[in-house]
């Protein structure tokens, strides 16, 4: 019997939201560590590991062979949801990309996932773009986590299908900060947004010292408003 695979803290947190015994599609699977772990722990009964470039695709194939799971995990080369070929996939994971790229994958492939009930998404940045997409496309945000690993901060979003044209349950603050995250407001959440305040402070000073063009003044107003909004969230 092959050895058990150990995941990073980030991917282990993602894995806990995958429904037990589901058919999983991991988009942008890299080394296919997540599908291997999910098969080994009975999180998934079958999996597709999708990769868009040859190098990571070859790495994923090697991992799956190493753990003797070629009969349970199909490694496929393709862009986004193009790797799903009509199978009744129940859960999709997309991890380690920017929020805008994840949103684009979801938007371009949403017609290919009629059987999917849950999306577990881990954007590196711009999680708000995914929350906005969810509201517009009838997916409900049911859980969120924010964590820190190797000095980097990550957010994990869990979406479930509602079969409504629009699930208008998130306001502007929810979209930006995350409804669950801003309610819990843990140490990592605070660290992330204090970092953002520091960045905005530099931008504000730069704009204040720049020529007072219409565009610069408009941007300065936006920065000041965003800075004040973050301050209000952190002070509550």
C-alpha atoms as a PDB file:
ATOM      1  CA  UNK A   1       0.000   0.000   0.000  1.00  0.00           C
ATOM      2  CA  UNK A   2       1.305   3.478  -0.914  1.00  0.00           C
ATOM      3  CA  UNK A   3       2.171   5.971   1.795  1.00  0.00           C
ATOM      4  CA  UNK A   4      -0.295   8.611   2.990  1.00  0.00           C
ATOM      5  CA  UNK A   5       0.120  12.101   1.606  1.00  0.00           C
ATOM      6  CA  UNK A   6       0.318  15.097   3.926  1.00  0.00           C
ATOM      7  CA  UNK A   7      -1.095  18.426   2.830  1.00  0.00           C
ATOM      8  CA  UNK A   8      -0.102  21.981   3.661  1.00  0.00           C
ATOM      9  CA  UNK A   9      -2.251  23.705   6.262  1.00  0.00           C
ATOM     10  CA  UNK A  10      -3.872  25.779   3.493  1.00  0.00           C
ATOM     11  CA  UNK A  11      -4.936  22.778   1.389  1.00  0.00           C
ATOM     12  CA  UNK A  12      -5.904  20.744   4.446  1.00  0.00           C
ATOM     13  CA  UNK A  13      -8.318  23.538   5.361  1.00  0.00           C
ATOM     14  CA  UNK A  14      -9.728  23.477   1.827  1.00  0.00           C
ATOM     15  CA  UNK A  15     -10.152  19.690   2.031  1.00  0.00           C
ATOM     16  CA  UNK A  16     -12.321  19.822   5.139  1.00  0.00           C
ATOM     17  CA  UNK A  17     -15.062  21.554   3.114  1.00  0.00           C
ATOM     18  CA  UNK A  18     -15.241  18.850   0.425  1.00  0.00           C
ATOM     19  CA  UNK A  19     -18.314  16.649   0.835  1.00  0.00           C
ATOM     20  CA  UNK A  20     -17.494  13.098   1.890  1.00  0.00           C
ATOM     21  CA  UNK A  21     -17.454  10.525  -0.924  1.00  0.00           C
ATOM     22  CA  UNK A  22     -18.001  13.171  -3.612  1.00  0.00           C
ATOM     23  CA  UNK A  23     -16.903  13.301  -7.251  1.00  0.00           C
ATOM     24  CA  UNK A  24     -14.260  16.044  -7.158  1.00  0.00           C
ATOM     25  CA  UNK A  25     -12.779  18.234  -9.888  1.00  0.00           C
ATOM     26  CA  UNK A  26      -9.677  20.145  -8.820  1.00  0.00           C
ATOM     27  CA  UNK A  27      -8.974  22.917 -11.326  1.00  0.00           C
ATOM     28  CA  UNK A  28      -5.368  24.089 -11.451  1.00  0.00           C
ATOM     29  CA  UNK A  29      -4.325  20.997  -9.532  1.00  0.00           C
ATOM     30  CA  UNK A  30      -0.556  21.543  -9.823  1.00  0.00           C
ATOM     31  CA  UNK A  31       0.945  18.370  -8.253  1.00  0.00           C
ATOM     32  CA  UNK A  32      -2.531  16.858  -7.660  1.00  0.00           C
ATOM     33  CA  UNK A  33      -1.858  16.731  -3.934  1.00  0.00           C
ATOM     34  CA  UNK A  34      -5.421  17.749  -3.042  1.00  0.00           C
ATOM     35  CA  UNK A  35      -7.175  15.030  -5.112  1.00  0.00           C
ATOM     36  CA  UNK A  36      -4.751  12.374  -3.837  1.00  0.00           C
ATOM     37  CA  UNK A  37      -5.371  13.378  -0.227  1.00  0.00           C
ATOM     38  CA  UNK A  38      -9.148  13.440  -0.755  1.00  0.00           C
ATOM     39  CA  UNK A  39      -9.186   9.944  -2.257  1.00  0.00           C
ATOM     40  CA  UNK A  40      -6.972   8.609   0.540  1.00  0.00           C
ATOM     41  CA  UNK A  41      -9.204  10.093   3.239  1.00  0.00           C
ATOM     42  CA  UNK A  42     -12.513   9.114   1.566  1.00  0.00           C
ATOM     43  CA  UNK A  43     -13.360  12.758   0.997  1.00  0.00           C
ATOM     44  CA  UNK A  44     -13.758  11.880  -2.673  1.00  0.00           C
ATOM     45  CA  UNK A  45     -14.612   8.623  -4.409  1.00  0.00           C
ATOM     46  CA  UNK A  46     -13.375   9.827  -7.811  1.00  0.00           C
ATOM     47  CA  UNK A  47     -11.497  12.914  -8.986  1.00  0.00           C
ATOM     48  CA  UNK A  48     -10.385  14.912 -11.985  1.00  0.00           C
ATOM     49  CA  UNK A  49      -7.129  16.852 -11.684  1.00  0.00           C
ATOM     50  CA  UNK A  50      -7.096  19.606 -14.300  1.00  0.00           C
ATOM     51  CA  UNK A  51      -4.063  21.584 -15.451  1.00  0.00           C
ATOM     52  CA  UNK A  52      -3.694  24.129 -18.241  1.00  0.00           C
ATOM     53  CA  UNK A  53       0.082  23.830 -18.778  1.00  0.00           C
ATOM     54  CA  UNK A  54       2.251  20.806 -19.563  1.00  0.00           C
ATOM     55  CA  UNK A  55       4.730  21.090 -16.669  1.00  0.00           C
ATOM     56  CA  UNK A  56       2.177  20.971 -13.822  1.00  0.00           C
ATOM     57  CA  UNK A  57       0.166  18.384 -15.794  1.00  0.00           C
ATOM     58  CA  UNK A  58       3.217  16.097 -15.881  1.00  0.00           C
ATOM     59  CA  UNK A  59       3.803  16.703 -12.158  1.00  0.00           C
ATOM     60  CA  UNK A  60       0.204  15.768 -11.389  1.00  0.00           C
ATOM     61  CA  UNK A  61       0.473  12.569 -13.459  1.00  0.00           C
ATOM     62  CA  UNK A  62       3.660  11.637 -11.591  1.00  0.00           C
ATOM     63  CA  UNK A  63       2.031  12.184  -8.172  1.00  0.00           C
ATOM     64  CA  UNK A  64      -1.046  10.148  -9.056  1.00  0.00           C
ATOM     65  CA  UNK A  65       1.123   7.279 -10.317  1.00  0.00           C
ATOM     66  CA  UNK A  66       3.357   7.480  -7.245  1.00  0.00           C
ATOM     67  CA  UNK A  67       0.338   6.984  -4.971  1.00  0.00           C
ATOM     68  CA  UNK A  68      -1.124   4.288  -7.258  1.00  0.00           C
ATOM     69  CA  UNK A  69      -4.398   6.146  -7.815  1.00  0.00           C
ATOM     70  CA  UNK A  70      -4.579   6.281 -11.611  1.00  0.00           C
ATOM     71  CA  UNK A  71      -7.835   4.303 -11.494  1.00  0.00           C
ATOM     72  CA  UNK A  72      -9.456   6.927  -9.223  1.00  0.00           C
ATOM     73  CA  UNK A  73      -7.906  10.213 -10.390  1.00  0.00           C
ATOM     74  CA  UNK A  74      -7.969  11.268 -14.045  1.00  0.00           C
ATOM     75  CA  UNK A  75      -5.323  13.912 -14.783  1.00  0.00           C
ATOM     76  CA  UNK A  76      -6.359  16.078 -17.731  1.00  0.00           C
ATOM     77  CA  UNK A  77      -4.746  18.882 -19.717  1.00  0.00           C
ATOM     78  CA  UNK A  78      -7.160  21.714 -20.433  1.00  0.00           C
ATOM     79  CA  UNK A  79      -8.296  25.231 -19.600  1.00  0.00           C
ATOM     80  CA  UNK A  80     -10.590  25.621 -16.580  1.00  0.00           C
ATOM     81  CA  UNK A  81     -13.769  23.578 -16.761  1.00  0.00           C
ATOM     82  CA  UNK A  82     -12.846  22.229 -20.214  1.00  0.00           C
ATOM     83  CA  UNK A  83     -11.385  19.242 -18.341  1.00  0.00           C
ATOM     84  CA  UNK A  84     -14.897  18.243 -17.216  1.00  0.00           C
ATOM     85  CA  UNK A  85     -16.277  16.093 -20.027  1.00  0.00           C
ATOM     86  CA  UNK A  86     -19.848  15.621 -18.926  1.00  0.00           C
ATOM     87  CA  UNK A  87     -19.158  13.696 -15.711  1.00  0.00           C
ATOM     88  CA  UNK A  88     -21.525  14.237 -12.776  1.00  0.00           C
ATOM     89  CA  UNK A  89     -18.997  16.230 -10.748  1.00  0.00           C
ATOM     90  CA  UNK A  90     -20.383  17.250  -7.338  1.00  0.00           C
ATOM     91  CA  UNK A  91     -17.626  19.447  -5.909  1.00  0.00           C
ATOM     92  CA  UNK A  92     -15.104  21.762  -7.575  1.00  0.00           C
ATOM     93  CA  UNK A  93     -11.987  23.188  -5.955  1.00  0.00           C
ATOM     94  CA  UNK A  94      -9.903  26.031  -7.384  1.00  0.00           C
ATOM     95  CA  UNK A  95      -6.937  27.082  -5.251  1.00  0.00           C
ATOM     96  CA  UNK A  96      -3.857  29.284  -5.419  1.00  0.00           C
ATOM     97  CA  UNK A  97      -4.969  31.762  -8.082  1.00  0.00           C
ATOM     98  CA  UNK A  98      -6.032  35.393  -8.059  1.00  0.00           C
ATOM     99  CA  UNK A  99      -9.685  36.079  -7.368  1.00  0.00           C
ATOM    100  CA  UNK A 100     -10.236  37.615 -10.804  1.00  0.00           C
ATOM    101  CA  UNK A 101      -8.836  34.537 -12.564  1.00  0.00           C
ATOM    102  CA  UNK A 102     -11.015  32.220 -10.451  1.00  0.00           C
ATOM    103  CA  UNK A 103     -14.026  34.399 -11.263  1.00  0.00           C
ATOM    104  CA  UNK A 104     -13.219  34.188 -14.973  1.00  0.00           C
ATOM    105  CA  UNK A 105     -12.927  30.385 -14.808  1.00  0.00           C
ATOM    106  CA  UNK A 106     -16.308  30.200 -13.066  1.00  0.00           C
ATOM    107  CA  UNK A 107     -17.952  32.584 -15.519  1.00  0.00           C
ATOM    108  CA  UNK A 108     -16.602  30.942 -18.662  1.00  0.00           C
ATOM    109  CA  UNK A 109     -17.356  27.418 -17.458  1.00  0.00           C
ATOM    110  CA  UNK A 110     -20.572  27.767 -15.456  1.00  0.00           C
ATOM    111  CA  UNK A 111     -22.648  25.972 -18.104  1.00  0.00           C
ATOM    112  CA  UNK A 112     -20.386  22.912 -17.834  1.00  0.00           C
ATOM    113  CA  UNK A 113     -21.076  22.211 -14.143  1.00  0.00           C
ATOM    114  CA  UNK A 114     -24.839  21.593 -13.842  1.00  0.00           C
ATOM    115  CA  UNK A 115     -24.352  18.791 -11.300  1.00  0.00           C
ATOM    116  CA  UNK A 116     -21.950  20.681  -9.037  1.00  0.00           C
ATOM    117  CA  UNK A 117     -23.444  21.527  -5.644  1.00  0.00           C
ATOM    118  CA  UNK A 118     -20.390  23.044  -3.946  1.00  0.00           C
ATOM    119  CA  UNK A 119     -17.456  25.233  -4.943  1.00  0.00           C
ATOM    120  CA  UNK A 120     -14.487  25.460  -2.555  1.00  0.00           C
ATOM    121  CA  UNK A 121     -12.327  28.367  -3.673  1.00  0.00           C
ATOM    122  CA  UNK A 122      -9.054  29.705  -2.332  1.00  0.00           C
ATOM    123  CA  UNK A 123      -8.101  33.009  -3.962  1.00  0.00           C
ATOM    124  CA  UNK A 124      -4.700  34.510  -3.177  1.00  0.00           C
ATOM    125  CA  UNK A 125      -6.069  38.047  -3.682  1.00  0.00           C
ATOM    126  CA  UNK A 126      -9.320  39.840  -4.599  1.00  0.00           C
ATOM    127  CA  UNK A 127     -11.759  37.451  -2.922  1.00  0.00           C
ATOM    128  CA  UNK A 128     -14.454  40.127  -3.304  1.00  0.00           C
ATOM    129  CA  UNK A 129     -14.648  39.416  -7.056  1.00  0.00           C
ATOM    130  CA  UNK A 130     -15.735  35.837  -6.272  1.00  0.00           C
ATOM    131  CA  UNK A 131     -18.337  36.955  -3.730  1.00  0.00           C
ATOM    132  CA  UNK A 132     -19.750  39.363  -6.294  1.00  0.00           C
ATOM    133  CA  UNK A 133     -19.887  36.596  -8.933  1.00  0.00           C
ATOM    134  CA  UNK A 134     -21.692  34.325  -6.448  1.00  0.00           C
ATOM    135  CA  UNK A 135     -24.398  36.929  -5.790  1.00  0.00           C
ATOM    136  CA  UNK A 136     -24.930  37.457  -9.510  1.00  0.00           C
ATOM    137  CA  UNK A 137     -25.073  33.763 -10.388  1.00  0.00           C
ATOM    138  CA  UNK A 138     -27.233  32.160  -7.720  1.00  0.00           C
ATOM    139  CA  UNK A 139     -24.550  30.719  -5.458  1.00  0.00           C
ATOM    140  CA  UNK A 140     -24.742  31.207  -1.700  1.00  0.00           C
ATOM    141  CA  UNK A 141     -21.672  31.847   0.407  1.00  0.00           C
ATOM    142  CA  UNK A 142     -22.014  29.297   3.233  1.00  0.00           C
ATOM    143  CA  UNK A 143     -18.588  29.403   4.921  1.00  0.00           C
ATOM    144  CA  UNK A 144     -15.331  31.356   4.900  1.00  0.00           C
ATOM    145  CA  UNK A 145     -11.948  31.039   6.551  1.00  0.00           C
ATOM    146  CA  UNK A 146      -8.902  33.257   6.608  1.00  0.00           C
ATOM    147  CA  UNK A 147      -5.529  31.775   7.495  1.00  0.00           C
ATOM    148  CA  UNK A 148      -1.836  32.491   7.414  1.00  0.00           C
ATOM    149  CA  UNK A 149       0.826  30.128   6.124  1.00  0.00           C
ATOM    150  CA  UNK A 150       4.487  30.927   5.392  1.00  0.00           C
ATOM    151  CA  UNK A 151       3.845  34.641   6.031  1.00  0.00           C
ATOM    152  CA  UNK A 152       1.087  34.722   3.387  1.00  0.00           C
ATOM    153  CA  UNK A 153      -2.600  35.295   4.104  1.00  0.00           C
ATOM    154  CA  UNK A 154      -5.241  33.256   2.289  1.00  0.00           C
ATOM    155  CA  UNK A 155      -9.034  33.256   2.218  1.00  0.00           C
ATOM    156  CA  UNK A 156     -11.191  30.180   1.593  1.00  0.00           C
ATOM    157  CA  UNK A 157     -14.738  30.623   0.296  1.00  0.00           C
ATOM    158  CA  UNK A 158     -17.394  27.890   0.166  1.00  0.00           C
ATOM    159  CA  UNK A 159     -20.274  28.418  -2.271  1.00  0.00           C
ATOM    160  CA  UNK A 160     -23.391  26.287  -2.631  1.00  0.00           C
ATOM    161  CA  UNK A 161     -25.906  26.353  -5.456  1.00  0.00           C
ATOM    162  CA  UNK A 162     -29.246  28.013  -4.649  1.00  0.00           C
ATOM    163  CA  UNK A 163     -30.979  27.648  -8.041  1.00  0.00           C
ATOM    164  CA  UNK A 164     -31.957  31.317  -7.865  1.00  0.00           C
ATOM    165  CA  UNK A 165     -31.052  33.818 -10.565  1.00  0.00           C
ATOM    166  CA  UNK A 166     -29.569  36.092  -7.923  1.00  0.00           C
ATOM    167  CA  UNK A 167     -28.868  35.638  -4.234  1.00  0.00           C
ATOM    168  CA  UNK A 168     -28.806  39.257  -3.052  1.00  0.00           C
ATOM    169  CA  UNK A 169     -27.818  38.560   0.532  1.00  0.00           C
ATOM    170  CA  UNK A 170     -24.428  40.307   0.595  1.00  0.00           C
ATOM    171  CA  UNK A 171     -24.041  44.056   0.991  1.00  0.00           C
ATOM    172  CA  UNK A 172     -20.993  46.098  -0.045  1.00  0.00           C
ATOM    173  CA  UNK A 173     -19.153  45.419   3.232  1.00  0.00           C
ATOM    174  CA  UNK A 174     -19.857  41.698   2.944  1.00  0.00           C
ATOM    175  CA  UNK A 175     -18.465  41.622  -0.582  1.00  0.00           C
ATOM    176  CA  UNK A 176     -15.235  43.335   0.441  1.00  0.00           C
ATOM    177  CA  UNK A 177     -14.552  41.877   3.881  1.00  0.00           C
ATOM    178  CA  UNK A 178     -16.585  38.657   3.864  1.00  0.00           C
ATOM    179  CA  UNK A 179     -19.685  38.312   6.093  1.00  0.00           C
ATOM    180  CA  UNK A 180     -18.303  35.442   8.166  1.00  0.00           C
ATOM    181  CA  UNK A 181     -14.785  36.859   8.350  1.00  0.00           C
ATOM    182  CA  UNK A 182     -15.785  40.339   9.503  1.00  0.00           C
ATOM    183  CA  UNK A 183     -18.105  38.856  12.116  1.00  0.00           C
ATOM    184  CA  UNK A 184     -15.353  36.670  13.573  1.00  0.00           C
ATOM    185  CA  UNK A 185     -12.615  39.276  12.950  1.00  0.00           C
ATOM    186  CA  UNK A 186      -9.794  36.978  14.043  1.00  0.00           C
ATOM    187  CA  UNK A 187      -6.121  37.929  14.284  1.00  0.00           C
ATOM    188  CA  UNK A 188      -5.333  37.029  10.670  1.00  0.00           C
ATOM    189  CA  UNK A 189      -8.277  39.093   9.416  1.00  0.00           C
ATOM    190  CA  UNK A 190      -7.036  42.074  11.413  1.00  0.00           C
ATOM    191  CA  UNK A 191      -3.471  41.601  10.189  1.00  0.00           C
ATOM    192  CA  UNK A 192      -4.643  41.529   6.573  1.00  0.00           C
ATOM    193  CA  UNK A 193      -6.610  44.739   6.852  1.00  0.00           C
ATOM    194  CA  UNK A 194      -3.982  46.580   8.898  1.00  0.00           C
ATOM    195  CA  UNK A 195      -1.573  45.712   6.092  1.00  0.00           C
ATOM    196  CA  UNK A 196      -4.080  47.175   3.649  1.00  0.00           C
ATOM    197  CA  UNK A 197      -4.338  50.364   5.724  1.00  0.00           C
ATOM    198  CA  UNK A 198      -0.570  50.727   5.528  1.00  0.00           C
ATOM    199  CA  UNK A 199      -0.622  50.381   1.727  1.00  0.00           C
ATOM    200  CA  UNK A 200      -3.465  52.869   1.401  1.00  0.00           C
ATOM    201  CA  UNK A 201      -1.627  55.325   3.611  1.00  0.00           C
ATOM    202  CA  UNK A 202       1.333  55.334   1.180  1.00  0.00           C
ATOM    203  CA  UNK A 203      -1.017  55.770  -1.789  1.00  0.00           C
ATOM    204  CA  UNK A 204      -2.823  58.614  -0.013  1.00  0.00           C
ATOM    205  CA  UNK A 205       0.425  60.502   0.677  1.00  0.00           C
ATOM    206  CA  UNK A 206       1.558  59.997  -2.917  1.00  0.00           C
ATOM    207  CA  UNK A 207      -1.695  61.367  -4.299  1.00  0.00           C
ATOM    208  CA  UNK A 208      -1.664  64.317  -1.909  1.00  0.00           C
ATOM    209  CA  UNK A 209       1.770  65.277  -3.258  1.00  0.00           C
ATOM    210  CA  UNK A 210       0.822  64.696  -6.900  1.00  0.00           C
ATOM    211  CA  UNK A 211      -0.549  67.352  -9.294  1.00  0.00           C
ATOM    212  CA  UNK A 212      -4.187  68.130  -8.437  1.00  0.00           C
ATOM    213  CA  UNK A 213      -5.709  66.792 -11.638  1.00  0.00           C
ATOM    214  CA  UNK A 214      -9.350  65.687 -11.770  1.00  0.00           C
ATOM    215  CA  UNK A 215      -8.281  62.043 -11.971  1.00  0.00           C
ATOM    216  CA  UNK A 216      -5.848  62.319  -9.027  1.00  0.00           C
ATOM    217  CA  UNK A 217      -8.432  64.055  -6.861  1.00  0.00           C
ATOM    218  CA  UNK A 218     -11.045  61.418  -7.716  1.00  0.00           C
ATOM    219  CA  UNK A 219      -8.619  58.626  -6.853  1.00  0.00           C
ATOM    220  CA  UNK A 220      -7.641  60.362  -3.595  1.00  0.00           C
ATOM    221  CA  UNK A 221     -11.290  60.528  -2.573  1.00  0.00           C
ATOM    222  CA  UNK A 222     -11.679  56.790  -3.270  1.00  0.00           C
ATOM    223  CA  UNK A 223      -8.584  55.954  -1.205  1.00  0.00           C
ATOM    224  CA  UNK A 224      -9.751  58.119   1.725  1.00  0.00           C
ATOM    225  CA  UNK A 225     -13.189  56.462   1.694  1.00  0.00           C
ATOM    226  CA  UNK A 226     -11.705  52.960   1.546  1.00  0.00           C
ATOM    227  CA  UNK A 227      -9.269  53.793   4.355  1.00  0.00           C
ATOM    228  CA  UNK A 228     -12.105  55.084   6.565  1.00  0.00           C
ATOM    229  CA  UNK A 229     -14.255  52.039   5.790  1.00  0.00           C
ATOM    230  CA  UNK A 230     -11.471  49.646   6.868  1.00  0.00           C
ATOM    231  CA  UNK A 231     -10.877  51.696  10.021  1.00  0.00           C
ATOM    232  CA  UNK A 232     -14.566  51.438  10.920  1.00  0.00           C
ATOM    233  CA  UNK A 233     -14.593  47.652  10.465  1.00  0.00           C
ATOM    234  CA  UNK A 234     -11.466  47.183  12.578  1.00  0.00           C
ATOM    235  CA  UNK A 235     -12.672  49.486  15.367  1.00  0.00           C
ATOM    236  CA  UNK A 236     -16.027  47.718  15.900  1.00  0.00           C
END
